[in-house]
mmCIF file of C-alpha atoms and ligand atoms in Angstrom:
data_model
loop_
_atom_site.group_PDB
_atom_site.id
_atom_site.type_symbol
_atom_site.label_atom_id
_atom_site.label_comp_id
_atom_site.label_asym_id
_atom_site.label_seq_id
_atom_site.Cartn_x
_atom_site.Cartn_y
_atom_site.Cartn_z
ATOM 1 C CA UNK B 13 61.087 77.783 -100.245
ATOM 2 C CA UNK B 14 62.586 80.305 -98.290
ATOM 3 C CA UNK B 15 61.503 81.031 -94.900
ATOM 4 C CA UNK B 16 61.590 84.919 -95.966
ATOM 5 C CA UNK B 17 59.507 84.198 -98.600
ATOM 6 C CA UNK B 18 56.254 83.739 -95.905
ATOM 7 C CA UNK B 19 55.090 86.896 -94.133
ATOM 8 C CA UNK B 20 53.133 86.404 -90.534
ATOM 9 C CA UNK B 21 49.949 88.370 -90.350
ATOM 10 C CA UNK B 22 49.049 89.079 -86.424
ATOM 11 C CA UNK B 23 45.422 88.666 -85.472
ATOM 12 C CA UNK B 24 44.651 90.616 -82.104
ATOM 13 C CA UNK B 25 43.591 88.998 -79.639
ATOM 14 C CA UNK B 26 39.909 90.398 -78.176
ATOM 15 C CA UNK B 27 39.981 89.307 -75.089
ATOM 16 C CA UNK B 28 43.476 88.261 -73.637
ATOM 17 C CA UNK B 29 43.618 87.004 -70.278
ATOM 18 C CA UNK B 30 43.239 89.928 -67.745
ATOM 19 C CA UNK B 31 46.649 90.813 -65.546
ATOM 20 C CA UNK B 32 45.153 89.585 -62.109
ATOM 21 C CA UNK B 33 44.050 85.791 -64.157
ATOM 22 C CA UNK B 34 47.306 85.351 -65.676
ATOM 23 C CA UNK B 35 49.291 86.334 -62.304
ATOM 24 C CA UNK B 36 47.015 83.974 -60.137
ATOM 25 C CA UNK B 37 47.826 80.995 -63.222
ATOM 26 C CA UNK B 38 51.375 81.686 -63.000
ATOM 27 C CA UNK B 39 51.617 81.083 -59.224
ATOM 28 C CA UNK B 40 51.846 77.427 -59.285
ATOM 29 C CA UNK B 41 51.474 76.645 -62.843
ATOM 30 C CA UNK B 42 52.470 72.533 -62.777
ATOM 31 C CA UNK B 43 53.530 71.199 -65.800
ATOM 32 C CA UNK B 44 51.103 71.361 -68.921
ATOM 33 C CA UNK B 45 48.354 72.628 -67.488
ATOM 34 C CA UNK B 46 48.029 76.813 -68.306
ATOM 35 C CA UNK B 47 48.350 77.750 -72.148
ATOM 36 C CA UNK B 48 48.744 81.399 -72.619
ATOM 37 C CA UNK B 49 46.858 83.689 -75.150
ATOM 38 C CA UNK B 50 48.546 82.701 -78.399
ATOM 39 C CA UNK B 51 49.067 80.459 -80.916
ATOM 40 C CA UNK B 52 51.099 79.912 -84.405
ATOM 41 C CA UNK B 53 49.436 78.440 -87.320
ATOM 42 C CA UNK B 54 50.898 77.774 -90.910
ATOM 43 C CA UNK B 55 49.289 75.931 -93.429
ATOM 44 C CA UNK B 56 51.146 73.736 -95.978
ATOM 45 C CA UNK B 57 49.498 72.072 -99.262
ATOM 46 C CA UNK B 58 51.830 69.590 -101.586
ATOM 47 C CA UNK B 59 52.730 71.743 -104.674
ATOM 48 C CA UNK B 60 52.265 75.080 -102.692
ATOM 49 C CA UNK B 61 54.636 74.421 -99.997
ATOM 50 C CA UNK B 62 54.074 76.500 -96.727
ATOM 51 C CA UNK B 63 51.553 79.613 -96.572
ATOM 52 C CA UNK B 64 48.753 81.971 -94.669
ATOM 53 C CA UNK B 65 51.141 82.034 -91.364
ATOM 54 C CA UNK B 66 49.746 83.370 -88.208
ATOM 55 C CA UNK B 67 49.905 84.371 -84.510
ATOM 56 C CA UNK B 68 46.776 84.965 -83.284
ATOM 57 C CA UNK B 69 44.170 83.811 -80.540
ATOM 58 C CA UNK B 70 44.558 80.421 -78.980
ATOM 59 C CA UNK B 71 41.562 78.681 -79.642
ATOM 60 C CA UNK B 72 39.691 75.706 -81.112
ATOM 61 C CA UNK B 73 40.686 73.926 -84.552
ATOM 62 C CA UNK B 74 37.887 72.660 -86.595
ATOM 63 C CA UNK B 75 38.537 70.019 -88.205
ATOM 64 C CA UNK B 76 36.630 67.565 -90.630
ATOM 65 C CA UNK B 77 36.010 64.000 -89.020
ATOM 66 C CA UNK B 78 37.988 61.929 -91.758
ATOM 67 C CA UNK B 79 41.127 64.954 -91.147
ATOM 68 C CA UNK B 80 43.670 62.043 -91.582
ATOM 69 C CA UNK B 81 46.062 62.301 -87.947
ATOM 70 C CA UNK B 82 42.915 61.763 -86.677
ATOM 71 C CA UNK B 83 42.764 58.167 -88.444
ATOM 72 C CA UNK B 84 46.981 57.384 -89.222
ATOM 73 C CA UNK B 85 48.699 59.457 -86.474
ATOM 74 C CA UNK B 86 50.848 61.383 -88.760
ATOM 75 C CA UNK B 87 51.839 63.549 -86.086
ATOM 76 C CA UNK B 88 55.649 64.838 -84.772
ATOM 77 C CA UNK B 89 55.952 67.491 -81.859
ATOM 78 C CA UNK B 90 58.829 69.147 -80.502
ATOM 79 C CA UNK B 91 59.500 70.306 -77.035
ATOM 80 C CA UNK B 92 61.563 73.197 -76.033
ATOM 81 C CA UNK B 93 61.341 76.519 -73.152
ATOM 82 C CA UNK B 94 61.935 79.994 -73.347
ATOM 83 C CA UNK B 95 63.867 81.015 -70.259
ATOM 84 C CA UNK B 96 63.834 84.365 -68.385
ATOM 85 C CA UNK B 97 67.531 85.723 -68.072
ATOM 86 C CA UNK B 98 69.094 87.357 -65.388
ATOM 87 C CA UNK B 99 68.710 90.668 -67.203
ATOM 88 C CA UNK B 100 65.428 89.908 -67.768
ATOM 89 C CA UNK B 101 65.781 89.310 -71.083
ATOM 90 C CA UNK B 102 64.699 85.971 -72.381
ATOM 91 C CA UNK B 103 66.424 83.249 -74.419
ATOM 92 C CA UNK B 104 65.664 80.053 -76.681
ATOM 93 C CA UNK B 105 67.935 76.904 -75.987
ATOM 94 C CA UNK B 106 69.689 75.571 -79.370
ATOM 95 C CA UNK B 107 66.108 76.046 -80.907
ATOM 96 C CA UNK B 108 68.303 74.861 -84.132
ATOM 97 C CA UNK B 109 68.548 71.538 -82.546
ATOM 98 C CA UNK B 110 64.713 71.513 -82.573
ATOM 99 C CA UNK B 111 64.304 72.739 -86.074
ATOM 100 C CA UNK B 112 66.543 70.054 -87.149
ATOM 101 C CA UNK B 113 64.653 67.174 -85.352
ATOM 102 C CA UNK B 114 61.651 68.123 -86.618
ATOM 103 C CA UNK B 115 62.498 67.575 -89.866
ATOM 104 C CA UNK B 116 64.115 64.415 -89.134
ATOM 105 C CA UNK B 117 60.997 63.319 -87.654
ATOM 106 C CA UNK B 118 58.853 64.643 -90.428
ATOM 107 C CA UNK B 119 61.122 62.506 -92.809
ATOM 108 C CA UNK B 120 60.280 59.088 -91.020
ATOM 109 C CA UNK B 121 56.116 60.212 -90.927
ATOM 110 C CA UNK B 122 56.158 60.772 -94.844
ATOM 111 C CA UNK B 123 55.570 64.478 -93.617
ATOM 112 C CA UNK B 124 57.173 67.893 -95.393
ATOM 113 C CA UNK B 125 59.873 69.776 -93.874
ATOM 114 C CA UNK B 126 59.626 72.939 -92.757
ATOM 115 C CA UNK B 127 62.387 75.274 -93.820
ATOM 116 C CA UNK B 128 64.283 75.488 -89.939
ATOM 117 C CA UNK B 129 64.096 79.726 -90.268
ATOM 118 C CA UNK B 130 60.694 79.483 -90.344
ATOM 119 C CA UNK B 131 60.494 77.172 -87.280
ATOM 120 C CA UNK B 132 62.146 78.948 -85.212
ATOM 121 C CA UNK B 133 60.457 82.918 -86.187
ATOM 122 C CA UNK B 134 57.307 80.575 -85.261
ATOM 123 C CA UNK B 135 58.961 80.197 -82.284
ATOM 124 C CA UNK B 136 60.044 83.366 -81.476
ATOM 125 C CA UNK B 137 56.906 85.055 -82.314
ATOM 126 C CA UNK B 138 54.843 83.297 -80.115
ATOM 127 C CA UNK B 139 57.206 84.043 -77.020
ATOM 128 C CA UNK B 140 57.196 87.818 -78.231
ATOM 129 C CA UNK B 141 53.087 88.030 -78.221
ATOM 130 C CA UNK B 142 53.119 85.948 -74.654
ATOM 131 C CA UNK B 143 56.162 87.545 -73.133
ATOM 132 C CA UNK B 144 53.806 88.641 -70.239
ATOM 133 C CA UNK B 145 53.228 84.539 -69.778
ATOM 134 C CA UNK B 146 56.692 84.043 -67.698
ATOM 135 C CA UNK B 147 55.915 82.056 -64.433
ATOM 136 C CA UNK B 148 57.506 83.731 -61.544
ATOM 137 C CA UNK B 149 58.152 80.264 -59.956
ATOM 138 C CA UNK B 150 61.394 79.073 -59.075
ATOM 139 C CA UNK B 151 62.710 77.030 -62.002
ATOM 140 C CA UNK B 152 59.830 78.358 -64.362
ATOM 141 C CA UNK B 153 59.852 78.841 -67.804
ATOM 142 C CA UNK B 154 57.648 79.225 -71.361
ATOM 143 C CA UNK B 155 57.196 75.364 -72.548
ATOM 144 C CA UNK B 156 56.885 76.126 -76.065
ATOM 145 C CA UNK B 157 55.259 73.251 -78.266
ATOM 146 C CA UNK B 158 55.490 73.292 -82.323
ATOM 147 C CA UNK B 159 53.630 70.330 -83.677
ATOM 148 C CA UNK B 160 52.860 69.269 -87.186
ATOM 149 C CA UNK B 161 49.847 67.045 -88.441
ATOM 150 C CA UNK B 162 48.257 65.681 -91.063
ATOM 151 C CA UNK B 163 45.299 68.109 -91.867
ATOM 152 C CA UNK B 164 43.762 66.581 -95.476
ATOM 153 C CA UNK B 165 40.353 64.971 -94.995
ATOM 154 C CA UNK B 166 40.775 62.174 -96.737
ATOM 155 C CA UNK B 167 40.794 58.208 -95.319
ATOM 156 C CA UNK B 168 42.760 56.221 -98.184
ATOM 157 C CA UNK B 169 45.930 55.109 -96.317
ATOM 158 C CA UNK B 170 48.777 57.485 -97.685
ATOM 159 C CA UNK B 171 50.951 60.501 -96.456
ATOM 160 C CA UNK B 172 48.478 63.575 -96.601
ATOM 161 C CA UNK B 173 49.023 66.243 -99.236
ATOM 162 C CA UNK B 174 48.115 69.014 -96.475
ATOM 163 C CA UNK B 175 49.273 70.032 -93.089
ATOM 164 C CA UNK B 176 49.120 72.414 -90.505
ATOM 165 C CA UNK B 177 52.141 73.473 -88.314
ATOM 166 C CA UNK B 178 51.307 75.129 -84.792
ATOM 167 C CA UNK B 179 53.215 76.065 -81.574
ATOM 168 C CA UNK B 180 51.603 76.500 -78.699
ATOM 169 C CA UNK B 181 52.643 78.211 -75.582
ATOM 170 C CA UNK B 182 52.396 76.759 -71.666
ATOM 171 C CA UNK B 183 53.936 78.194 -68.485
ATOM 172 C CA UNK B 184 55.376 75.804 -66.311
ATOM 173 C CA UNK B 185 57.028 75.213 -63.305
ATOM 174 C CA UNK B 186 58.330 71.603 -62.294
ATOM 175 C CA UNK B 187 57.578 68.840 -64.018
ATOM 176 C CA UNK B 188 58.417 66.622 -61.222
ATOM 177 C CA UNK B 189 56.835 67.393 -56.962
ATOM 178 C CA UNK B 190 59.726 69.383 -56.116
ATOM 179 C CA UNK B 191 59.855 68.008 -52.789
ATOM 180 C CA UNK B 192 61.025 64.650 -54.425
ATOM 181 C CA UNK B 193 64.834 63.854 -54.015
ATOM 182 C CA UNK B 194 64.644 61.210 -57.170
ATOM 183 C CA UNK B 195 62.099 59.191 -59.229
ATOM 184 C CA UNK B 196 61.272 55.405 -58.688
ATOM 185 C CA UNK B 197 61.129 53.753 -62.152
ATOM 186 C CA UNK B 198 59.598 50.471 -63.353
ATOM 187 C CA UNK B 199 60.739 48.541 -65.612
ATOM 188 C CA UNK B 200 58.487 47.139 -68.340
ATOM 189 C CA UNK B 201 58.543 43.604 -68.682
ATOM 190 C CA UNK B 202 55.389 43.314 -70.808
ATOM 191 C CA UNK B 203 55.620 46.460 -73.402
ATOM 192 C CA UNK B 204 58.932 47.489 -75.314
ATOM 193 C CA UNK B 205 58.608 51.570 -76.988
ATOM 194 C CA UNK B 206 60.596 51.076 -80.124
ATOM 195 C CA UNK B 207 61.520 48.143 -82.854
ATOM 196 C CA UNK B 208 64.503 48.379 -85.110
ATOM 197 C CA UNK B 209 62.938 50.002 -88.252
ATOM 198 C CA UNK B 210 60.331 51.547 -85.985
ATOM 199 C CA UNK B 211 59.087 54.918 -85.171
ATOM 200 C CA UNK B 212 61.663 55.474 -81.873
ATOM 201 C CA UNK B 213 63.572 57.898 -83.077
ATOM 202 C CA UNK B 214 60.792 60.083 -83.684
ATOM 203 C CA UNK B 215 59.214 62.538 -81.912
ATOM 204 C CA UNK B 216 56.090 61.539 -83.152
ATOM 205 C CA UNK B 217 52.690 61.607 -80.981
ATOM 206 C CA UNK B 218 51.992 57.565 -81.790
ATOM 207 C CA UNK B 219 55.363 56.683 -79.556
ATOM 208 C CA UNK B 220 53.601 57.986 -76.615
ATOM 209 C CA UNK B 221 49.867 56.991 -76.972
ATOM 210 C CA UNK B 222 52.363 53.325 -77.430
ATOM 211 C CA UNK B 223 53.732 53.814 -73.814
ATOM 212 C CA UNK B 224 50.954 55.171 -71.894
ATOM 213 C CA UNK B 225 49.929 51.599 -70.560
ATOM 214 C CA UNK B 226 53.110 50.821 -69.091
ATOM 215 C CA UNK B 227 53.764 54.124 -67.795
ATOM 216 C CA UNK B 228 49.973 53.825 -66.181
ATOM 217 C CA UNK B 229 51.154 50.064 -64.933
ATOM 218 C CA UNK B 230 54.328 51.808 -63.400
ATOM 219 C CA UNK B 231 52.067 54.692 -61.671
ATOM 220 C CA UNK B 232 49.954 51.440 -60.503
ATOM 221 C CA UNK B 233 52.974 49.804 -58.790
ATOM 222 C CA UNK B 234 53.960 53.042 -57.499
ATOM 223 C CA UNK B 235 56.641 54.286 -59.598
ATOM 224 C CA UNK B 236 57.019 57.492 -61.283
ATOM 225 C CA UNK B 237 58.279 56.444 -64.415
ATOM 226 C CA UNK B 238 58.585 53.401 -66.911
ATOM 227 C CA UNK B 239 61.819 52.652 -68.207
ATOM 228 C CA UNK B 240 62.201 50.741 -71.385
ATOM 229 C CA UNK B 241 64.752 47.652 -72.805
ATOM 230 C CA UNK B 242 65.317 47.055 -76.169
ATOM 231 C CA UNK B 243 62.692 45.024 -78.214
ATOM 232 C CA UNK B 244 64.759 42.685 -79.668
ATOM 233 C CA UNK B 245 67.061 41.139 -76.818
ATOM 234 C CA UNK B 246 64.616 42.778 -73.961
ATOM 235 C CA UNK B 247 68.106 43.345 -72.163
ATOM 236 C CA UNK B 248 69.551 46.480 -72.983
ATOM 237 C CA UNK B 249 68.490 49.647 -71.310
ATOM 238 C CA UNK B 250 66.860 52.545 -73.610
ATOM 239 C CA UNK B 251 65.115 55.306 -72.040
ATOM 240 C CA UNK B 252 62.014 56.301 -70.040
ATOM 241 C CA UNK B 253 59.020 57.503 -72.204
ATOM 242 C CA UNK B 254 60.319 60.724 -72.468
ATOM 243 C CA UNK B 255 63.790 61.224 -70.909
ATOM 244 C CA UNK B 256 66.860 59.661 -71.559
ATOM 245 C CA UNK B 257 69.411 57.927 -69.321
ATOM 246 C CA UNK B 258 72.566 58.383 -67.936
ATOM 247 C CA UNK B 259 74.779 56.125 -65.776
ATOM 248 C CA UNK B 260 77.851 57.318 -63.445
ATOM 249 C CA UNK B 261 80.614 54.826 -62.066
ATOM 250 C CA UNK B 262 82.924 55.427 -59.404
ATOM 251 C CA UNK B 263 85.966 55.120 -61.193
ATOM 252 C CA UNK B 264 84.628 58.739 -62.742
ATOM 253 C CA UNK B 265 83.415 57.165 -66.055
ATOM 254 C CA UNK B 266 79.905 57.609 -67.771
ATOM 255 C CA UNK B 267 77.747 55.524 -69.426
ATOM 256 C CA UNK B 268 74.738 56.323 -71.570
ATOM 257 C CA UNK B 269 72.831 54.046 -74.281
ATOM 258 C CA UNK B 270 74.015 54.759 -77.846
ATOM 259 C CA UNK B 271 71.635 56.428 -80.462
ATOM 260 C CA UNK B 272 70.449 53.124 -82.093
ATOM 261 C CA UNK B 273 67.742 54.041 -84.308
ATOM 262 C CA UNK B 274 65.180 52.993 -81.222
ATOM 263 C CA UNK B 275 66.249 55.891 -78.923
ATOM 264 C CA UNK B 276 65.211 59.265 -79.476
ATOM 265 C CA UNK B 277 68.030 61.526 -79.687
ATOM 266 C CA UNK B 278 67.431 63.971 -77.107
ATOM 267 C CA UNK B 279 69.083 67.558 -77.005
ATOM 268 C CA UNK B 280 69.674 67.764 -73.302
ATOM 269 C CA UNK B 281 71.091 64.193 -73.702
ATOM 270 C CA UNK B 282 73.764 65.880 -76.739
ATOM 271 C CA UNK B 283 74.066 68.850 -74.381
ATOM 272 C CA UNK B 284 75.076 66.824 -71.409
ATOM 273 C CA UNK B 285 77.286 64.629 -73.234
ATOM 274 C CA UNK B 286 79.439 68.337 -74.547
ATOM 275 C CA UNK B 287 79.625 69.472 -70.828
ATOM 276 C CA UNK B 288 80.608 66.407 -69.215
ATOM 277 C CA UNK B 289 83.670 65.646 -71.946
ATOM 278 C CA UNK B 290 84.788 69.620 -71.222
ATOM 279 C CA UNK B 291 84.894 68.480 -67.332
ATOM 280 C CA UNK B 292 87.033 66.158 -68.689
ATOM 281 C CA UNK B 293 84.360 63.172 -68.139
ATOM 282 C CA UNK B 294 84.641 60.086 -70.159
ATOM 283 C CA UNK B 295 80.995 59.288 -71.791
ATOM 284 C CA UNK B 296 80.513 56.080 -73.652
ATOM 285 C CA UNK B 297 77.702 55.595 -75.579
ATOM 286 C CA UNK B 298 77.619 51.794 -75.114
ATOM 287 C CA UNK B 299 74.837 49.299 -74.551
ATOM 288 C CA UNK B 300 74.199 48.662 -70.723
ATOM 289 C CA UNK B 301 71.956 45.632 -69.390
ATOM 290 C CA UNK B 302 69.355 45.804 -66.799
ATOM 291 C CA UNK B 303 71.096 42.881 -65.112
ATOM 292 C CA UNK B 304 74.472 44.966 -65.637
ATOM 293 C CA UNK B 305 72.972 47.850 -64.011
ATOM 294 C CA UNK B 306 71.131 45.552 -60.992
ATOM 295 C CA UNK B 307 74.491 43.765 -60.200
ATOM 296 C CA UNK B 308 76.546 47.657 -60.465
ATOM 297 C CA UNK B 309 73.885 48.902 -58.164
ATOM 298 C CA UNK B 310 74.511 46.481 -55.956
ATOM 299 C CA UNK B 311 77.869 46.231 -55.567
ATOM 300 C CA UNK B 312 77.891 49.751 -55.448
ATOM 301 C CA UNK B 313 79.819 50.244 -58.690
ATOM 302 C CA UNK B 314 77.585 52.910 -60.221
ATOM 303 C CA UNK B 315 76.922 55.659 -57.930
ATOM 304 C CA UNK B 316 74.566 58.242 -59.809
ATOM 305 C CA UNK B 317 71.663 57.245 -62.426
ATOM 306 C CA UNK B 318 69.870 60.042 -63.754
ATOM 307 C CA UNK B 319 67.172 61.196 -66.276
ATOM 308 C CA UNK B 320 66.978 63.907 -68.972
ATOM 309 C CA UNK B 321 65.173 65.975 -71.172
ATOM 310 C CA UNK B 322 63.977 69.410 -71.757
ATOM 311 C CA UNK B 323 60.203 68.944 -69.573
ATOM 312 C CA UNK B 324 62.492 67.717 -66.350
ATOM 313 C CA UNK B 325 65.939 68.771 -67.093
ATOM 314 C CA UNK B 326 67.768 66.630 -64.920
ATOM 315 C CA UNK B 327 66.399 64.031 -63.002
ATOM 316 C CA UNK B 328 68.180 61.848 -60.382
ATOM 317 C CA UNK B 329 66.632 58.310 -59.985
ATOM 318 C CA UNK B 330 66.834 56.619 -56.940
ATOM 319 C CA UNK B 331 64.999 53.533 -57.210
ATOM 320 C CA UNK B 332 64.539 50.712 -59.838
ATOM 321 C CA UNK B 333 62.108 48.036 -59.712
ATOM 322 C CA UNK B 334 63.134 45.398 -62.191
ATOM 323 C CA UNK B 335 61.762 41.808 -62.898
ATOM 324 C CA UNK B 336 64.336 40.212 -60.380
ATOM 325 C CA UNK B 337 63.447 42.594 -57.558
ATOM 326 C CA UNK B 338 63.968 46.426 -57.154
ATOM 327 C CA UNK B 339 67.189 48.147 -55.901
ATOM 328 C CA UNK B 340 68.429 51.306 -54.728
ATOM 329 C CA UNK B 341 70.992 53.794 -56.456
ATOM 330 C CA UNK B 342 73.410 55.543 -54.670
ATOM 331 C CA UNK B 343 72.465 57.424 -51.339
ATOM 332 C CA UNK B 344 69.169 57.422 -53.328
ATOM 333 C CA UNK B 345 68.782 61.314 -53.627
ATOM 334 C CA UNK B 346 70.691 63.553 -56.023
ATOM 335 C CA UNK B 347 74.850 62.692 -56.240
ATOM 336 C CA UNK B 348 77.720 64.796 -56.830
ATOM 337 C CA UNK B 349 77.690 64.553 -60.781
ATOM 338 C CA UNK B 350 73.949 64.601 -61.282
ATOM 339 C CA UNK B 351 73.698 68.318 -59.347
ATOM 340 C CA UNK B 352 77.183 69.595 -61.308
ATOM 341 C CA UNK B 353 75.648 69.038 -64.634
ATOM 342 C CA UNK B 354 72.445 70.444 -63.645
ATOM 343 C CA UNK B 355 73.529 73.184 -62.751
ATOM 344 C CA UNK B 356 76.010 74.183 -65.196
ATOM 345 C CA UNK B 357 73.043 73.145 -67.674
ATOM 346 C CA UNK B 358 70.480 75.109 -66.435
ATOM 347 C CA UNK B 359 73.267 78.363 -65.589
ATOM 348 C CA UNK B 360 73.313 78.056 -69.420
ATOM 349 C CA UNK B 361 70.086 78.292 -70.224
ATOM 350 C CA UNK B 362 69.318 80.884 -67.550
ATOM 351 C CA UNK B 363 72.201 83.571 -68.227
ATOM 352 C CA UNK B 364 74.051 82.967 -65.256
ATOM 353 C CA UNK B 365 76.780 80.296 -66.340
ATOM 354 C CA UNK B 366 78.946 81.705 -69.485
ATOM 355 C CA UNK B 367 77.278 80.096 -73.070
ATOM 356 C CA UNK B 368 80.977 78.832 -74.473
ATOM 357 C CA UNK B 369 78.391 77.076 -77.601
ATOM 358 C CA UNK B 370 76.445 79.320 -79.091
ATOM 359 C CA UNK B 371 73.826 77.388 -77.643
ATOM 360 C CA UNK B 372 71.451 80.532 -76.336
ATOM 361 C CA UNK B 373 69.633 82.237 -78.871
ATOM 362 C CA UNK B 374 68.305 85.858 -77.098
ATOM 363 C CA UNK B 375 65.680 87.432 -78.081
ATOM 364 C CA UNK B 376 65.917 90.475 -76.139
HETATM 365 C C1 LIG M 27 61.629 64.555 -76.177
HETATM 366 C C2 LIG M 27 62.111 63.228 -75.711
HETATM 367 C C3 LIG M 27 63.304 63.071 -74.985
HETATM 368 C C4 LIG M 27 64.131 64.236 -74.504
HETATM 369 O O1 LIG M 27 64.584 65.057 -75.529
HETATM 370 P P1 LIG M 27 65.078 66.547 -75.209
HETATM 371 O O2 LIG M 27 65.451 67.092 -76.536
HETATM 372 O O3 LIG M 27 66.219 66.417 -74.301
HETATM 373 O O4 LIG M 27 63.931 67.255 -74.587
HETATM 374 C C5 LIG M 27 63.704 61.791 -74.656
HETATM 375 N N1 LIG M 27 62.984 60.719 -74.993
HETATM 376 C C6 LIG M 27 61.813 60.829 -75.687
HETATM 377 C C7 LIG M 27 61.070 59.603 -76.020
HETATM 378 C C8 LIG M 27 61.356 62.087 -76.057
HETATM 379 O O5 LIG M 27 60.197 62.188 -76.735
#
């Protein structure tokens, strides 16, 4: 079905959020935690394809208590921003590269695509009826979250025949303290995130209710973050539950872990990869061991680690805390690399660095 085929219908909101609330929420909004005034909904039924599309109020869902997600978890999300330009326009970041993963992750969750027009006018209408939702913090943007689930109310075990796709709207500033140089990460000995012929390439809601115990074990041992090794050899490094990884060697090479089926293919990680080859950066995508990386640490070998993905752009991390013992990266803060490819990423995204990729999508 064509995406031009389906016509929105806006619902007015009664009572949006009066000026002096929404200034006092965007202050300080944290990460996650203020929704603004709108939401999409469109409804799809098997045999109908997608219908009754809508931006309207943000409020409640009702839904039946068999609705099946609530039973099976067929559920995929996306996560992407809206950032305020210089010009104070404001601009979507390769919101095809979203579209596209959805559907990739609908394929593996039995779920329908979505034609990728149709995502992203979702998309773009919400930001248009919360343009007014733009934190004025340093660094702050519009998270935007689409999300599909399984809305049938039915409990035999078998994909759903309806769904509902949404995106919701949430101002936010940084996802990590900003006063903190790096993140300390933990490495799970107990708990692995994906299998081969698993769910880990998926942006799909079950991978992260799967790694909320060892992220609450690495909190525990005071870390920030878990960090995961493969399932099969529990050896090779794969990512943190939502970012992925990147390691830097002195001799001006790059490592990060290769797109196995287990990782989840993140568009700041693809981004970062294009900017570092055009500095003329080599990047392998190659396996790299946790006692690799403890023994490169050490010998001081690798100089920069860092962390990616849309929430917390870039993220250096200092420390690791692995089964042999923990050990330090670098000067432990923020190196040379990790701050270049911030920047240049987030000048991108922002207006102020020249978009060579077509990767900006304004919407004026
Ligand atoms: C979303 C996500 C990422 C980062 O992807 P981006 O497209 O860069 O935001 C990395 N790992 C996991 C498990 C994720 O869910």
């Amino acid at each position: 079905m064509s995406a031009a085929a389906i016509t929105f219908t806006d619902i007015p909101h009664p009572a949006p959020t009066p000026a002096d609330a929404r200034e006092a929420a965007l202050v300080d909004p944290g990460f996650g935690n203020v929704f603004s005034d709108h939401m999409v909904i469109i409804d799809y039924t098997e045999g109908r394809g997608w219908y009754d599309a809508t931006v309207g109020p943000r409020q409640p869902i009702p839904l039946d208590p068999a609705t099946s997600v609530l039973h099976y978890a067929q559920e995929i999300f996306e996560g992407m921003k809206a950032y305020r330009q210089a010009d104070g326009s404001v601009a979507l970041f390769r919101p095809d590269a979203n579209a596209q993963r959805f559907n990739k992750s609908a394929d593996r969750m039995a779920m329908p695509h979505i034609p990728e027009e149709l995502f992203i006018e979702a998309v773009k209408r919400l930001v248009a009826a919360d343009k007014d939702w733009f934190p004025a913090v340093e660094g702050g943007s519009l998270y935007l979250r689409p999300f599909m689930f399984a809305s049938e109310a039915f409990l035999g075990v078998r994909p759903a025949k309806q769904y509902k796709f949404m995106v919701i709207a949430s101002p936010v500033g940084n996802y990590f303290k900003a006063d903190s140089p790096s993140v300390s990460i933990w490495v799970s000995r107990d708990y692995t995130r994906a299998a081969p012929g698993g769910t880990g390439a998926a942006k799909a809601g079950g991978n992260y209710a799967a790694s909320l115990v060892p992220q609450a074990e690495a909190i525990a041992k005071g870390h920030d973050q878990v960090v995961f090794l493969d399932a099969v050899e529990k050896k090779y490094v794969e990512e943190l539950g939502g970012m992925n990884l990147f390691f830097s060697f002195e001799d001006g090479s790059v490592i990060t872990p290769p797109l196995t089926g287990t990782i989840l293919p993140g568009i700041t990680r693809n981004s970062l990869i294009e900017l570092a080859r055009e500095d003329g950066l080599t990047i392998r995508e190659e396996l790299y061991s946790i006692d690799q990386w403890r023994d490169d640490a050490t010998s001081g070998k690798l100089v920069e680690c860092f962390a990616c993905g849309t929430a917390a752009v870039v993220t250096p991390v200092g420390h690791v805390e692995g089964p042999e013992g923990g050990f330090d990266i670098g000067s432990g803060g923020s190196g040379q690399l990790t701050a270049k490819l911030r920047a240049k990423l987030v000048g991108i995204q922002r207006g102020t660095v020249t978009d060579t990729h077509g990767w900006v999508m304004k919407l004026g």
